[in-house]
Coordinates of C-alpha atoms in Angstrom, one line a residue:
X1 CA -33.2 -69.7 -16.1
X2 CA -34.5 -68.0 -12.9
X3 CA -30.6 -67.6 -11.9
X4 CA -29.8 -65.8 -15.7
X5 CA -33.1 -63.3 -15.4
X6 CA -31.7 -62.3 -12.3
X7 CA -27.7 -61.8 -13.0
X8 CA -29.2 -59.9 -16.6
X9 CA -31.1 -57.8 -14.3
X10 CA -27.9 -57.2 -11.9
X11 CA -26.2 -56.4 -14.9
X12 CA -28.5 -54.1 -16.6
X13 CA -29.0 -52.3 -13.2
X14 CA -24.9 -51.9 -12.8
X15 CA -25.2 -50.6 -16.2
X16 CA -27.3 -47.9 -15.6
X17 CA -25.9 -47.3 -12.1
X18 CA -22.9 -46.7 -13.9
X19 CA -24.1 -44.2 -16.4
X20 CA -26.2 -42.3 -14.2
X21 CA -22.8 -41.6 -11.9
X22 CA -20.7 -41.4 -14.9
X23 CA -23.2 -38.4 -16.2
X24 CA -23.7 -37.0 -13.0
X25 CA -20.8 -37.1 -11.2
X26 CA -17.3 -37.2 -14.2
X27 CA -17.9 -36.6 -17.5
X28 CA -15.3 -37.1 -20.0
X29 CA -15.0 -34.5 -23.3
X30 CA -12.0 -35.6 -25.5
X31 CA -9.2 -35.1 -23.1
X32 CA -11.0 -33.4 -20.6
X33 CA -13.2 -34.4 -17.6
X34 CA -16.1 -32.5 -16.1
X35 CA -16.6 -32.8 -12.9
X36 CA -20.0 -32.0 -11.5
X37 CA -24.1 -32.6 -13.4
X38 CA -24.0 -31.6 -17.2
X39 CA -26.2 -28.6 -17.5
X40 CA -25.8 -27.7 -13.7
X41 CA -24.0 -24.1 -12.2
X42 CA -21.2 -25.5 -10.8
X43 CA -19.2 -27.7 -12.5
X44 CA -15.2 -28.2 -12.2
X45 CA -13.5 -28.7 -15.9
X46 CA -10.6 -29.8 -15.8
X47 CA -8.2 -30.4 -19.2
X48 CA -7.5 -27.8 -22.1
X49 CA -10.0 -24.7 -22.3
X50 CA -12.0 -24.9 -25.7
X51 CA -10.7 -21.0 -26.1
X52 CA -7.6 -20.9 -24.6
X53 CA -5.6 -17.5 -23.8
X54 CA -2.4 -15.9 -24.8
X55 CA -1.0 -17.9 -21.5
X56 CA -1.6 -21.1 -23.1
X57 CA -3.9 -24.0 -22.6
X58 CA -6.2 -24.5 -19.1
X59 CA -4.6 -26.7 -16.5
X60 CA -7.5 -26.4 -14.5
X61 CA -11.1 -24.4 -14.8
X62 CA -13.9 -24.0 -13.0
X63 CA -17.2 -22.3 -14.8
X64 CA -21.3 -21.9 -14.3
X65 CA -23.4 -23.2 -16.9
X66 CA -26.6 -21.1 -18.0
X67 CA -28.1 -23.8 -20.2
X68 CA -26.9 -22.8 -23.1
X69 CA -23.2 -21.5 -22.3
X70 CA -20.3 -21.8 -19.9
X71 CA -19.0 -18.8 -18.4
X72 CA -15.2 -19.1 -16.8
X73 CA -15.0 -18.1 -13.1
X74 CA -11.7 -19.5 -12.1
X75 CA -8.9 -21.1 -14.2
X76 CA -5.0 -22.0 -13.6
X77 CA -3.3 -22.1 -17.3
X78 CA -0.3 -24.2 -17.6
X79 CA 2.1 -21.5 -16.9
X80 CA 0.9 -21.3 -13.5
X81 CA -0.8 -17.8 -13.9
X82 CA -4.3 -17.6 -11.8
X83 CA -7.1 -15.9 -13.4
X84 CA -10.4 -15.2 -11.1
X85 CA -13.3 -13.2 -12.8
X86 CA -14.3 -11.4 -10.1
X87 CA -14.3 -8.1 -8.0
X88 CA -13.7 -8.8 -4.6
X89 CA -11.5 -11.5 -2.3
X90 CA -12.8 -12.4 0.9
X91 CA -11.1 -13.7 3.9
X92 CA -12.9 -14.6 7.4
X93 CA -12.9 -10.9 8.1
X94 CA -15.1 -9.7 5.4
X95 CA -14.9 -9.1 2.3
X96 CA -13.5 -6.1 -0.2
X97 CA -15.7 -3.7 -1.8
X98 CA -16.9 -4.1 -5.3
X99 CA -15.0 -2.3 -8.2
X100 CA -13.4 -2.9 -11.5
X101 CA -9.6 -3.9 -9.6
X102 CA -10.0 -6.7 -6.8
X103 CA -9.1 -5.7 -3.7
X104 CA -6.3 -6.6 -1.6
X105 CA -5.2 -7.3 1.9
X106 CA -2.6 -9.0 3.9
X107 CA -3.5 -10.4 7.4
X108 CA -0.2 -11.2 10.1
X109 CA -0.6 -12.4 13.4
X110 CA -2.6 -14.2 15.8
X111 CA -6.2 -13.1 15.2
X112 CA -5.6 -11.4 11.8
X113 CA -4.5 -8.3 13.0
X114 CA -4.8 -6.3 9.6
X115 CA -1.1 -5.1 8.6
X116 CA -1.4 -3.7 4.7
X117 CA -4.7 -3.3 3.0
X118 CA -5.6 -1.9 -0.5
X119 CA -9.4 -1.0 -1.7
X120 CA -10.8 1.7 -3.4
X121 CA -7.9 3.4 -4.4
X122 CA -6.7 4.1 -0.3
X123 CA -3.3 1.6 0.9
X124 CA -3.8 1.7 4.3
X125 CA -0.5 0.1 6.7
X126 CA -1.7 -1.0 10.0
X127 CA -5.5 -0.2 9.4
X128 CA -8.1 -1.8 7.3
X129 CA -10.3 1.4 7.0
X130 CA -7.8 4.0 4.9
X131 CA -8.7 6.9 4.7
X132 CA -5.8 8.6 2.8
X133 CA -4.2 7.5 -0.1
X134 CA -1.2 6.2 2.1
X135 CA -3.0 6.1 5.5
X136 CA -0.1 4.3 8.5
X137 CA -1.6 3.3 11.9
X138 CA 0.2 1.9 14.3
X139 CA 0.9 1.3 18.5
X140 CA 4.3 1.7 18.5
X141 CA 7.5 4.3 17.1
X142 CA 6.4 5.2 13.2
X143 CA 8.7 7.0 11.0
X144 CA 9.1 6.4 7.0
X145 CA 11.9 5.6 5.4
X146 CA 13.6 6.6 1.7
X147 CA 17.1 5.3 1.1
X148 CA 18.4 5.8 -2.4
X149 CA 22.3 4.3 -2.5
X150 CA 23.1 5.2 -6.2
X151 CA 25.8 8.0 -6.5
X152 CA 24.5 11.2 -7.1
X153 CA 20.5 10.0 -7.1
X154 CA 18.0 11.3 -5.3
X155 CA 15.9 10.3 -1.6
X156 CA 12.9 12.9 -1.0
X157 CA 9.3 13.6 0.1
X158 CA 6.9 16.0 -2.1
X159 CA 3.9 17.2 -0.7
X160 CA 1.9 19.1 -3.8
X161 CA -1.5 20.6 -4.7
X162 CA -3.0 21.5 -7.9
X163 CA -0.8 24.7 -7.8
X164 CA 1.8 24.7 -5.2
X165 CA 4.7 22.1 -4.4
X166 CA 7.5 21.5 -1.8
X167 CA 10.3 19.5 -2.1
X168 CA 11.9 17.9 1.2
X169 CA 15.1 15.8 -0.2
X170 CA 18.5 14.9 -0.2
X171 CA 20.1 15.4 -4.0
X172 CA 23.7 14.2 -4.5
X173 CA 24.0 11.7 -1.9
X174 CA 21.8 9.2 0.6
X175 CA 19.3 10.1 3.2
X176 CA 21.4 12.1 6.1
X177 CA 24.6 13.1 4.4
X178 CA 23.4 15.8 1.6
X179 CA 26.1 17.0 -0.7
X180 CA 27.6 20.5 0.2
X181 CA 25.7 23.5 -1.6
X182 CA 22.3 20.9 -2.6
X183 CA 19.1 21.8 -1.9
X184 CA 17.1 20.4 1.0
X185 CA 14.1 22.2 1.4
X186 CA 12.8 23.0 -2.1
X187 CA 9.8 25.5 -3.4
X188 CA 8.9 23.3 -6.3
X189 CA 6.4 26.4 -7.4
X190 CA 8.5 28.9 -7.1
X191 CA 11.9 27.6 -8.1
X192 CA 13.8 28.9 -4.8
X193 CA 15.2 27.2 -2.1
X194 CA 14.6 27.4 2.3
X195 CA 17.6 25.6 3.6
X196 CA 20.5 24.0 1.8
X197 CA 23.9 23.0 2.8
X198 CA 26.4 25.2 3.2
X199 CA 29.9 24.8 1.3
X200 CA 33.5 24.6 2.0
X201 CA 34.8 25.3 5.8
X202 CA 30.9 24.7 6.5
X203 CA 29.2 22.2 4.9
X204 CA 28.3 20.8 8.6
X205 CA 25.8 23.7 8.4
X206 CA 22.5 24.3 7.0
X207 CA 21.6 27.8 5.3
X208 CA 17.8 29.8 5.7
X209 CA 17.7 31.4 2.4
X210 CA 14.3 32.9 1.8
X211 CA 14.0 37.0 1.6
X212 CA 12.5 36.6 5.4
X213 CA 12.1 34.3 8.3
X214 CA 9.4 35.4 10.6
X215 CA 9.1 33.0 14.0
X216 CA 5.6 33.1 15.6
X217 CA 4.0 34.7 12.7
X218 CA 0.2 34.0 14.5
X219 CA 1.4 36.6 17.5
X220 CA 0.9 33.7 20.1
X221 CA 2.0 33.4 23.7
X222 CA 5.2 31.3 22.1
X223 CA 8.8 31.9 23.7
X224 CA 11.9 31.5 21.6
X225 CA 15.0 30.2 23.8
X226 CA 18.8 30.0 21.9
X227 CA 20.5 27.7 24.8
X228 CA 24.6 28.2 25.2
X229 CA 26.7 25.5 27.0
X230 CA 26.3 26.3 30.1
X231 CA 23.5 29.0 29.9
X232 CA 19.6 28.1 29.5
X233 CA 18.3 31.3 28.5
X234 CA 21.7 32.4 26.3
X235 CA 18.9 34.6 24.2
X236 CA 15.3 34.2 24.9
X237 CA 12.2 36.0 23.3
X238 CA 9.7 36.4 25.9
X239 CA 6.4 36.7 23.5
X240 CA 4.3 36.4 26.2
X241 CA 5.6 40.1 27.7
X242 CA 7.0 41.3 24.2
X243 CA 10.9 41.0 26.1
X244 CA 14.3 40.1 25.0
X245 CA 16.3 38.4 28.0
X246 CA 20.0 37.8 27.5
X247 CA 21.2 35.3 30.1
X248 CA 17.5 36.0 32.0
X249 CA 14.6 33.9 31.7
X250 CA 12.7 36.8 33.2
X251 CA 13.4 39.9 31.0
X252 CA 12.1 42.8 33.1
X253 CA 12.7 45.6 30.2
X254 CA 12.7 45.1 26.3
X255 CA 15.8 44.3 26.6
X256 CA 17.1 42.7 29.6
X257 CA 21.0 42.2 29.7
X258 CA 22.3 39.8 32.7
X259 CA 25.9 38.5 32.9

């Protein structure tokens, strides 16, 4: 009898063992399973979400419970599609700063060396602190590149203010081989163009078009030097003594002649 009492008591104890872990530990809903204590803030739910999205049914959830509902923090649906309900996404080097889009940044190299970064509506290449809305920092050679291939599209920079705009592009062919008689520096504002390439017999050349070029409009100490094949000073403007040298880099007079 002494044996029974004790092997009821195992039982009963196994029982409870059981129960307690089962409730504390997996708890089966239906056809899903909650891993984690019921009622705690951090349970794992795994199945179909009671509520589930336009993506379909829950693959895998994880939410906080307040005591009374569960809010969603993370959840894979069954299409693969991540959803996090949150503002930031931290890494070992910190994390992003609060806002309603999550930030974003993508680490290469040994130590983490920051290579693109997105937050607060600056992209930063080669810097995690941008401070522009395209802000590129680098060690090395930088230079940006636009390639458009389609015939007869366009490749170009604009630079624009709230009232003023410049165009700096390429129309009717690829980067570097403009079509004759296009446009390549553009006055968005005013409609007129600065340079452009030449037609016919000289389409290898590029054509100043405005009604006036001035050179060293700020009156500084800045010399202007036309080289010829074999002369270094075919024509030079010598600002600093208000001179014109032909074949001199020393004009002695206004204009100094030597040849």
């Amino acid at each position: 009898m002494f044996q029974k009492s004790i092997k009821l008591v195992g039982l009963i104890t196994a029982l409870m063992l059981s129960w307690l872990v089962f409730t504390s530990a997996v708890l089966a809903i239906g056809s899903d399973v909650r891993v984690g204590t019921l009622g705690s803030i951090g349970n794992v739910y795994y199945g179909a979400a009671d509520n589930a999205s336009d993506a379909g049914a829950s693959l895998l959830k994880l939410e906080t419970y307040t005591g009374t509902t569960y809010t969603q923090k993370f959840r894979v649906d069954m299409n693969g599609n991540v959803y996090i309900q949150g503002t930031q996404i931290c890494t070992s080097d910190g994390c992003t700063s609060s806002g309603g889009v999550a930030g974003f940044w993508k680490n290469d190299g040994p130590g983490g060396s920051t290579k693109i970064y997105y937050n607060s509506d600056n992209v930063g290449i080669g810097t995690n602190n941008p401070d522009a809305k395209l802000h590129v920092s680098g060690t090395t050679n930088i230079y940006t590149k636009v390639v458009s291939t389609s015939a007869g599209s366009y490749a170009g920079f604009k630079w624009a203010n709230d009232t003023q705009a410049w165009r700096l592009y390429t129309p009717g062919g690829i980067v570097g081989n403009a079509a004759a008689g296009s446009a390549i520096l553009y006055n968005d504002t005013s409609g007129s163009s600065v340079f452009y390439a030449e037609p016919g017999s000289l389409a290898d050349s590029i054509a100043i078009i405005p009604t006036s070029v001035r050179i060293n409009d700020g009156g500084a100490d800045l010399d202007f030097v036309v080289l010829g094949d074999t002369d270094p000073n075919l024509i030079r403007a010598d600002a600093g003594n208000d001179r014109i040298g032909i074949g001199t880099a020393s004009p002695s007079t206004k204009l100094d002649v030597v040849g």
